[in-house]
Each structure stands twice: as structure tokens, then as C-alpha cells.
Amino acid sequence: MSTVREHTIICPGGQLYTISLAKEVAPGLLVFRLPDGMWQASAHRWRIGHHSGLSIADAMRREDAIKGAELLGTLADWTQDADNLKASINAADLFAKLSYAYCVPPGSEPFAAGYADASSNGRYTEDDVRKAADEYKADGMNALEVLVDMAHRAPWMGLDTEAFNEAHDRIVQLCGAN
């Protein structure tokens, strides 16, 4: 499938956000990055949404959200309206299955430890790389210690696998870690 389109999401309280780059992964299911101003303390920046605008699940990484949406696509006809789906799906079973793709209920893990604003999780700048390298060098960390630390900190923990590996390699090289 993989159609990219605009999508409007409905938040608790009725607030609407329009997402310009939502990817339809399966009929009726979209994957998109949460806008920077929404749930700023949440490190889970990727969401699986229903075509109606309602949210289904959150993920830390884009690739996990896509895996989750692909899994969901096999479980029900997501082109149905939300009320019919809610009546036919057991939420506990659904999230037990989604846990294998590292997806969680929307807003269930709202805070990234130590970050008031984790909205950049999964995106980094050259300045982020330099600052991290300086910090790791000052702490005398080796490449494995850098890897473990990065896996638990924004913006690194939200990177897809290839991007994470590239960032790690650049940081390790800059800080001279072995």
C-alpha cells in the first residue's frame, strides 16, 4: 500500500492536528510522526492512527509503528467506522499482539526520563552529534558504553536502526572511543 497523504487527528478534548505526511500502511491505518507541539514530553513520536482521526497506538521508532500497523492490518477490516471496530476488537488482545512490535496504547508512556521536551526524539542535528561526542569524551566512555547510553536518551532512542547505527559510529569516531 504505502500511500502518503494528509491526515487530521482528533485529540482528547476535540483539538485537531493536521499531519501532512501520513503513510497509509494498510487500508484504513496510517502511520505518522506526532507534531512537535503535541505531547512534547513523550519520546514515542510515531503513531498508528485510524482513518477516522482516532489514535490506535504509539511507537518509539518509525519502523516499529510500521510493523505494528502491518500486524493490525491482518487482524481486522480497518476501513470500518471506529464504533464498529471498537465493538469487535478486544483491546487487551490487540495490545498484547502490538507489544511484539514495541507499540503501546496512545499516551500511555508520556514522559522521556529527564526530558521536558522529547519532541525531537528520532531526529538529530550536527550540533547534537558534536555535543554528545564532547560529553562522551569527557566521561571517558568506550563505544559500548556510548551505545548503551544512546539507546536510552533522546534524540537517539527514537532513531530507526540504520540511522541509529550511523549516529553512533559518527559519535564514537568524534569522541575517540574504542
Coordinates of N, CA and C in Angstrom, one line a residue:
M1 N 0.8 -1.2 0.0 CA 0.0 0.0 0.0 C 0.9 1.2 0.0
S2 N 1.3 1.8 1.1 CA 2.2 2.9 1.2 C 1.9 4.2 0.5
T3 N 0.6 4.6 0.6 CA 0.2 5.9 0.1 C 0.5 7.0 1.2
V4 N 1.1 8.1 0.8 CA 1.4 9.2 1.7 C 0.3 10.3 1.4
R5 N -0.3 10.8 2.5 CA -1.4 11.8 2.3 C -1.5 12.6 3.6
E6 N -2.3 13.6 3.5 CA -2.7 14.5 4.6 C -3.7 13.7 5.5
H7 N -3.6 13.9 6.8 CA -4.4 13.2 7.8 C -4.7 14.1 8.9
T8 N -5.9 14.2 9.4 CA -6.3 15.0 10.6 C -6.6 14.1 11.7
I9 N -5.9 14.4 12.8 CA -6.1 13.5 14.0 C -6.9 14.3 15.1
I10 N -7.7 13.5 15.8 CA -8.5 14.1 16.8 C -7.9 13.8 18.2
C11 N -7.7 14.8 19.0 CA -7.1 14.6 20.3 C -8.1 14.7 21.4
P12 N -7.8 14.1 22.6 CA -8.8 14.3 23.7 C -9.1 15.8 23.9
G13 N -10.4 16.1 24.1 CA -10.8 17.4 24.2 C -11.2 18.0 22.9
G14 N -11.1 17.3 21.8 CA -11.5 17.7 20.5 C -10.5 18.5 19.7
Q15 N -9.3 18.8 20.2 CA -8.3 19.5 19.4 C -7.9 18.7 18.2
L16 N -7.8 19.4 17.0 CA -7.4 18.7 15.8 C -6.0 19.1 15.4
Y17 N -5.2 18.1 14.9 CA -3.9 18.4 14.3 C -4.0 17.8 12.9
T18 N -3.4 18.6 11.9 CA -3.3 18.0 10.5 C -1.9 17.6 10.3
I19 N -1.7 16.4 9.9 CA -0.4 15.8 9.6 C -0.3 15.8 8.0
S20 N 0.7 16.3 7.5 CA 0.9 16.4 6.1 C 1.5 15.1 5.5
L21 N 2.2 14.4 6.2 CA 2.9 13.2 5.7 C 2.5 11.9 6.4
A22 N 1.3 11.6 6.4 CA 0.8 10.3 7.0 C 0.9 9.2 5.9
K23 N 1.4 8.1 6.3 CA 1.6 7.0 5.4 C 0.6 5.9 5.6
E24 N -0.2 5.6 4.6 CA -1.2 4.6 4.8 C -0.5 3.2 4.6
V25 N -0.4 2.5 5.7 CA 0.4 1.2 5.7 C -0.5 0.1 5.3
A26 N -1.8 0.1 5.7 CA -2.8 -0.9 5.4 C -4.1 -0.1 5.2
P27 N -5.0 -0.7 4.5 CA -6.3 0.0 4.3 C -6.9 0.5 5.7
G28 N -7.1 1.8 5.8 CA -7.7 2.4 7.0 C -6.7 2.7 8.1
L29 N -5.4 2.3 8.0 CA -4.4 2.5 9.0 C -3.3 3.4 8.5
L30 N -3.0 4.4 9.3 CA -1.9 5.4 8.9 C -0.9 5.4 10.0
V31 N 0.4 5.7 9.5 CA 1.5 5.9 10.4 C 2.0 7.3 10.2
F32 N 2.2 8.0 11.3 CA 2.7 9.4 11.1 C 3.5 9.8 12.4
R33 N 4.3 10.8 12.2 CA 5.1 11.4 13.4 C 4.2 12.4 14.0
L34 N 4.2 12.4 15.4 CA 3.4 13.4 16.1 C 4.0 14.8 15.9
P35 N 3.2 15.8 15.7 CA 3.7 17.1 15.6 C 4.5 17.5 16.8
D36 N 5.5 18.4 16.6 CA 6.4 18.8 17.7 C 5.7 19.4 18.9
G37 N 4.6 20.1 18.7 CA 3.9 20.7 19.7 C 2.9 19.8 20.5
M38 N 2.8 18.6 20.1 CA 1.9 17.6 20.7 C 2.6 16.7 21.6
W39 N 2.2 16.5 22.8 CA 2.8 15.5 23.7 C 4.3 15.7 23.7
Q40 N 4.8 16.9 24.0 CA 6.2 17.2 23.9 C 7.1 16.3 24.8
A41 N 6.6 15.9 26.0 CA 7.4 15.0 26.9 C 7.4 13.6 26.5
S42 N 6.6 13.2 25.5 CA 6.6 11.8 25.0 C 7.7 11.5 24.1
A43 N 8.5 10.5 24.4 CA 9.5 10.0 23.4 C 8.9 9.2 22.3
H44 N 7.7 8.7 22.5 CA 7.0 7.9 21.5 C 6.4 8.8 20.5
R45 N 7.2 9.2 19.4 CA 6.8 10.2 18.5 C 6.1 9.6 17.3
W46 N 5.9 8.3 17.1 CA 5.3 7.8 16.0 C 3.9 7.2 16.4
R47 N 2.9 7.4 15.6 CA 1.6 7.0 16.0 C 1.0 6.2 14.8
I48 N 0.2 5.1 15.2 CA -0.7 4.4 14.3 C -2.0 5.0 14.5
G49 N -2.6 5.5 13.4 CA -4.0 6.1 13.5 C -5.0 5.4 12.6
H50 N -6.2 5.6 13.0 CA -7.3 5.1 12.2 C -7.7 6.2 11.2
H51 N -8.3 5.8 10.0 CA -8.6 6.9 9.1 C -9.7 7.9 9.6
S52 N -10.4 7.5 10.7 CA -11.4 8.4 11.3 C -10.7 9.6 12.0
G53 N -9.4 9.5 12.3 CA -8.7 10.5 13.0 C -8.4 10.1 14.4
L54 N -8.9 8.9 14.9 CA -8.7 8.4 16.2 C -7.3 7.7 16.2
S55 N -6.7 7.7 17.4 CA -5.4 7.0 17.6 C -5.5 5.6 18.1
I56 N -4.6 4.8 17.6 CA -4.6 3.4 18.0 C -3.4 3.0 18.8
A57 N -2.2 3.4 18.5 CA -1.0 3.0 19.2 C 0.1 4.0 18.9
D58 N 1.1 4.0 19.8 CA 2.3 4.8 19.7 C 3.5 3.9 19.7
A59 N 4.6 4.4 19.0 CA 5.8 3.7 19.0 C 7.0 4.7 19.1
M60 N 8.1 4.2 19.6 CA 9.3 5.0 19.7 C 9.9 5.2 18.3
R61 N 9.9 4.2 17.5 CA 10.6 4.3 16.2 C 9.6 4.1 15.1
R62 N 9.9 4.8 13.9 CA 9.0 4.7 12.8 C 8.9 3.3 12.3
E63 N 10.0 2.5 12.3 CA 10.0 1.2 11.8 C 9.1 0.3 12.7
D64 N 9.0 0.5 14.0 CA 8.1 -0.2 14.9 C 6.7 0.1 14.6
A65 N 6.4 1.4 14.4 CA 5.0 1.8 14.0 C 4.5 1.1 12.7
I66 N 5.4 1.0 11.8 CA 5.0 0.4 10.5 C 4.8 -1.1 10.7
K67 N 5.7 -1.8 11.5 CA 5.4 -3.2 11.8 C 4.1 -3.4 12.5
G68 N 3.8 -2.5 13.5 CA 2.6 -2.6 14.2 C 1.4 -2.4 13.3
A69 N 1.4 -1.5 12.4 CA 0.3 -1.2 11.5 C 0.1 -2.4 10.5
E70 N 1.2 -3.0 10.1 CA 1.2 -4.1 9.2 C 0.5 -5.3 10.0
L71 N 0.9 -5.5 11.2 CA 0.3 -6.5 12.0 C -1.2 -6.3 12.2
L72 N -1.6 -5.1 12.6 CA -3.0 -4.7 12.7 C -3.8 -5.0 11.5
G73 N -3.2 -4.7 10.3 CA -3.9 -4.9 9.1 C -4.4 -6.3 8.8
T74 N -3.7 -7.2 9.5 CA -4.1 -8.7 9.4 C -5.2 -9.0 10.3
L75 N -5.6 -8.2 11.3 CA -6.5 -8.6 12.4 C -7.9 -8.1 12.2
A76 N -8.1 -7.1 11.4 CA -9.5 -6.6 11.2 C -9.6 -5.8 9.9
D77 N -10.8 -5.4 9.6 CA -11.0 -4.5 8.4 C -11.1 -3.1 9.0
W78 N -9.9 -2.4 8.9 CA -9.8 -1.1 9.5 C -10.4 0.0 8.6
T79 N -11.1 -0.3 7.5 CA -11.8 0.7 6.7 C -13.2 0.9 7.3
Q80 N -13.6 0.0 8.3 CA -14.9 0.2 9.0 C -14.8 1.5 9.9
D81 N -16.0 1.9 10.3 CA -16.0 3.1 11.2 C -15.5 2.7 12.5
A82 N -15.1 3.6 13.3 CA -14.5 3.4 14.6 C -15.4 2.7 15.6
D83 N -16.7 3.0 15.6 CA -17.6 2.3 16.6 C -17.7 0.9 16.3
N84 N -17.8 0.4 15.0 CA -17.9 -1.0 14.7 C -16.6 -1.7 15.1
L85 N -15.5 -1.1 14.9 CA -14.2 -1.7 15.3 C -14.1 -1.8 16.8
K86 N -14.4 -0.8 17.5 CA -14.4 -0.8 19.0 C -15.2 -2.0 19.5
A87 N -16.4 -2.2 18.9 CA -17.3 -3.3 19.4 C -16.7 -4.7 19.0
S88 N -15.9 -4.8 18.0 CA -15.5 -6.1 17.6 C -14.0 -6.5 18.0
I89 N -13.3 -5.6 18.6 CA -11.9 -5.9 18.9 C -11.7 -5.8 20.4
N90 N -11.0 -6.8 20.9 CA -10.6 -6.9 22.3 C -9.3 -6.1 22.5
A91 N -9.4 -5.0 23.2 CA -8.2 -4.1 23.3 C -7.0 -4.8 24.0
A92 N -7.3 -5.6 25.0 CA -6.2 -6.3 25.7 C -5.5 -7.2 24.7
D93 N -6.2 -8.0 23.9 CA -5.6 -8.9 23.0 C -4.8 -8.1 21.9
L94 N -5.4 -7.0 21.5 CA -4.8 -6.1 20.5 C -3.4 -5.6 20.9
F95 N -3.4 -5.1 22.2 CA -2.1 -4.5 22.6 C -1.1 -5.6 23.1
A96 N -1.6 -6.8 23.4 CA -0.7 -7.9 23.6 C 0.0 -8.2 22.3
K97 N -0.7 -8.2 21.2 CA -0.1 -8.5 19.9 C 0.8 -7.4 19.5
L98 N 0.4 -6.1 19.7 CA 1.2 -5.0 19.3 C 2.5 -4.8 20.1
S99 N 2.5 -5.4 21.3 CA 3.7 -5.3 22.1 C 4.9 -6.0 21.4
Y100 N 4.6 -7.0 20.6 CA 5.7 -7.6 19.8 C 6.4 -6.7 18.8
A101 N 5.7 -5.6 18.5 CA 6.2 -4.6 17.6 C 6.6 -3.4 18.4
Y102 N 6.7 -3.5 19.7 CA 7.1 -2.4 20.6 C 6.1 -1.2 20.5
C103 N 4.9 -1.5 20.3 CA 3.8 -0.4 20.3 C 3.1 -0.4 21.6
V104 N 2.6 0.8 22.0 CA 1.9 0.9 23.3 C 0.6 1.7 23.0
P105 N -0.3 1.7 24.0 CA -1.5 2.5 23.8 C -1.1 4.0 23.7
P106 N -1.9 4.8 23.0 CA -1.6 6.2 22.8 C -1.5 6.9 24.2
G107 N -0.4 7.6 24.3 CA -0.2 8.4 25.5 C 0.0 7.7 26.8
S108 N 0.3 6.4 26.7 CA 0.4 5.5 27.9 C 1.8 5.7 28.6
E109 N 2.8 6.1 27.8 CA 4.1 6.3 28.3 C 4.6 7.7 27.9
P110 N 4.0 8.7 28.6 CA 4.1 10.1 28.2 C 5.5 10.8 28.4
F111 N 6.3 10.3 29.3 CA 7.5 11.0 29.6 C 8.8 10.3 29.3
A112 N 9.7 11.1 28.6 CA 11.0 10.6 28.4 C 11.9 11.0 29.6
A113 N 12.5 10.1 30.3 CA 13.2 10.4 31.5 C 14.2 11.5 31.3
G114 N 14.0 12.6 32.1 CA 15.0 13.7 32.1 C 14.7 14.7 31.0
Y115 N 13.7 14.6 30.2 CA 13.4 15.5 29.1 C 12.1 16.2 29.3
A116 N 12.1 17.5 29.4 CA 10.8 18.2 29.4 C 10.3 18.3 28.0
D117 N 11.1 18.2 27.0 CA 10.7 18.2 25.6 C 11.4 17.2 24.8
A118 N 10.8 16.1 24.5 CA 11.4 15.0 23.7 C 10.8 15.0 22.3
S119 N 10.2 16.1 21.9 CA 9.6 16.1 20.6 C 10.6 15.9 19.4
S120 N 11.9 16.1 19.7 CA 12.9 15.9 18.6 C 13.4 14.5 18.6
N121 N 12.8 13.6 19.5 CA 13.3 12.2 19.5 C 13.2 11.6 18.2
G122 N 14.3 11.0 17.7 CA 14.3 10.3 16.4 C 14.8 11.2 15.3
R123 N 15.1 12.5 15.6 CA 15.7 13.4 14.7 C 16.9 14.1 15.4
Y124 N 18.0 14.2 14.7 CA 19.1 14.9 15.3 C 19.8 15.8 14.4
T125 N 20.6 16.7 14.9 CA 21.4 17.7 14.1 C 22.8 17.4 14.3
E126 N 23.6 18.1 13.5 CA 25.1 18.0 13.6 C 25.5 18.5 15.0
D127 N 24.8 19.5 15.5 CA 25.2 20.0 16.8 C 24.9 19.0 17.9
D128 N 23.8 18.2 17.7 CA 23.5 17.1 18.7 C 24.7 16.1 18.7
V129 N 25.2 15.8 17.5 CA 26.3 14.8 17.4 C 27.5 15.3 18.1
R130 N 27.9 16.6 17.8 CA 29.1 17.2 18.4 C 29.0 17.3 20.0
K131 N 27.8 17.7 20.4 CA 27.6 17.8 21.9 C 27.7 16.4 22.6
A132 N 27.1 15.4 21.9 CA 27.1 14.1 22.5 C 28.6 13.6 22.5
A133 N 29.3 13.8 21.4 CA 30.7 13.3 21.3 C 31.5 14.0 22.4
D134 N 31.3 15.3 22.6 CA 32.1 16.0 23.7 C 31.8 15.5 25.0
E135 N 30.5 15.2 25.3 CA 30.1 14.6 26.6 C 30.7 13.3 26.8
Y136 N 30.6 12.4 25.8 CA 31.1 11.0 26.0 C 32.6 11.0 26.1
K137 N 33.3 11.9 25.4 CA 34.7 12.0 25.5 C 35.1 12.5 26.9
A138 N 34.4 13.5 27.5 CA 34.7 14.0 28.8 C 34.5 12.9 29.9
D139 N 33.5 12.0 29.6 CA 33.2 11.0 30.6 C 34.1 9.7 30.4
G140 N 34.9 9.7 29.3 CA 35.8 8.6 29.1 C 35.1 7.3 28.7
M141 N 34.0 7.4 28.0 CA 33.2 6.3 27.6 C 33.8 5.5 26.5
N142 N 33.7 4.2 26.5 CA 34.1 3.4 25.3 C 32.9 3.3 24.4
A143 N 33.0 2.6 23.2 CA 32.0 2.5 22.2 C 30.8 1.8 22.7
L144 N 30.9 0.8 23.5 CA 29.8 0.0 24.1 C 29.0 0.9 25.0
E145 N 29.7 1.6 25.9 CA 29.0 2.5 26.9 C 28.3 3.6 26.1
V146 N 28.9 4.1 25.1 CA 28.2 5.1 24.3 C 26.9 4.5 23.7
L147 N 27.0 3.3 23.1 CA 25.8 2.6 22.6 C 24.7 2.5 23.6
V148 N 25.0 2.0 24.8 CA 24.0 1.7 25.8 C 23.4 3.0 26.2
D149 N 24.2 4.1 26.4 CA 23.7 5.4 26.8 C 22.8 6.0 25.8
M150 N 23.2 5.9 24.5 CA 22.4 6.4 23.4 C 21.0 5.8 23.3
A151 N 21.0 4.5 23.6 CA 19.7 3.7 23.5 C 18.7 4.1 24.4
H152 N 19.1 4.9 25.4 CA 18.1 5.4 26.5 C 17.9 6.9 26.5
R153 N 18.4 7.6 25.5 CA 18.3 9.1 25.5 C 17.8 9.6 24.2
A154 N 17.0 10.7 24.3 CA 16.5 11.4 23.1 C 17.7 12.3 22.7
P155 N 17.9 12.4 21.4 CA 17.1 12.0 20.3 C 17.4 10.6 19.8
W156 N 18.4 10.0 20.3 CA 18.9 8.8 19.8 C 18.0 7.6 19.9
M157 N 17.3 7.4 21.0 CA 16.5 6.2 21.2 C 15.3 6.1 20.2
G158 N 15.0 7.2 19.6 CA 13.9 7.1 18.6 C 14.3 6.9 17.2
L159 N 15.6 6.8 17.0 CA 16.0 6.6 15.6 C 15.8 5.2 15.1
D160 N 15.4 5.1 13.8 CA 15.4 3.7 13.2 C 16.8 3.1 13.2
T161 N 16.9 1.8 13.1 CA 18.1 1.1 13.2 C 19.3 1.7 12.4
E162 N 19.1 1.9 11.1 CA 20.2 2.3 10.3 C 20.7 3.7 10.7
A163 N 19.7 4.6 11.0 CA 20.1 6.0 11.4 C 20.8 6.0 12.8
F164 N 20.3 5.1 13.7 CA 21.0 5.0 15.0 C 22.4 4.5 14.8
N165 N 22.6 3.5 14.0 CA 24.0 3.0 13.8 C 24.9 4.0 13.2
E166 N 24.4 4.8 12.3 CA 25.2 5.9 11.7 C 25.6 6.9 12.7
A167 N 24.6 7.3 13.5 CA 24.9 8.4 14.5 C 25.9 7.8 15.5
H168 N 25.7 6.6 16.0 CA 26.6 6.0 16.9 C 28.0 6.0 16.4
D169 N 28.2 5.5 15.1 CA 29.5 5.5 14.5 C 30.2 6.9 14.4
R170 N 29.4 7.9 14.1 CA 29.9 9.2 14.0 C 30.3 9.8 15.4
I171 N 29.5 9.5 16.4 CA 29.8 10.0 17.7 C 31.1 9.3 18.3
V172 N 31.1 8.0 18.1 CA 32.3 7.2 18.6 C 33.6 7.7 17.9
Q173 N 33.5 8.0 16.6 CA 34.7 8.5 15.9 C 35.1 9.8 16.4
L174 N 34.1 10.7 16.6 CA 34.4 12.1 17.1 C 35.0 12.1 18.5
C175 N 34.5 11.2 19.3 CA 35.0 11.2 20.7 C 36.2 10.3 21.0
G176 N 36.6 9.6 19.9 CA 37.8 8.8 20.0 C 37.6 7.5 20.9
A177 N 36.3 7.1 21.0 CA 36.1 5.9 21.9 C 36.5 4.6 21.2
N178 N 36.9 3.6 21.9 CA 37.4 2.3 21.4 C 36.3 1.3 21.6

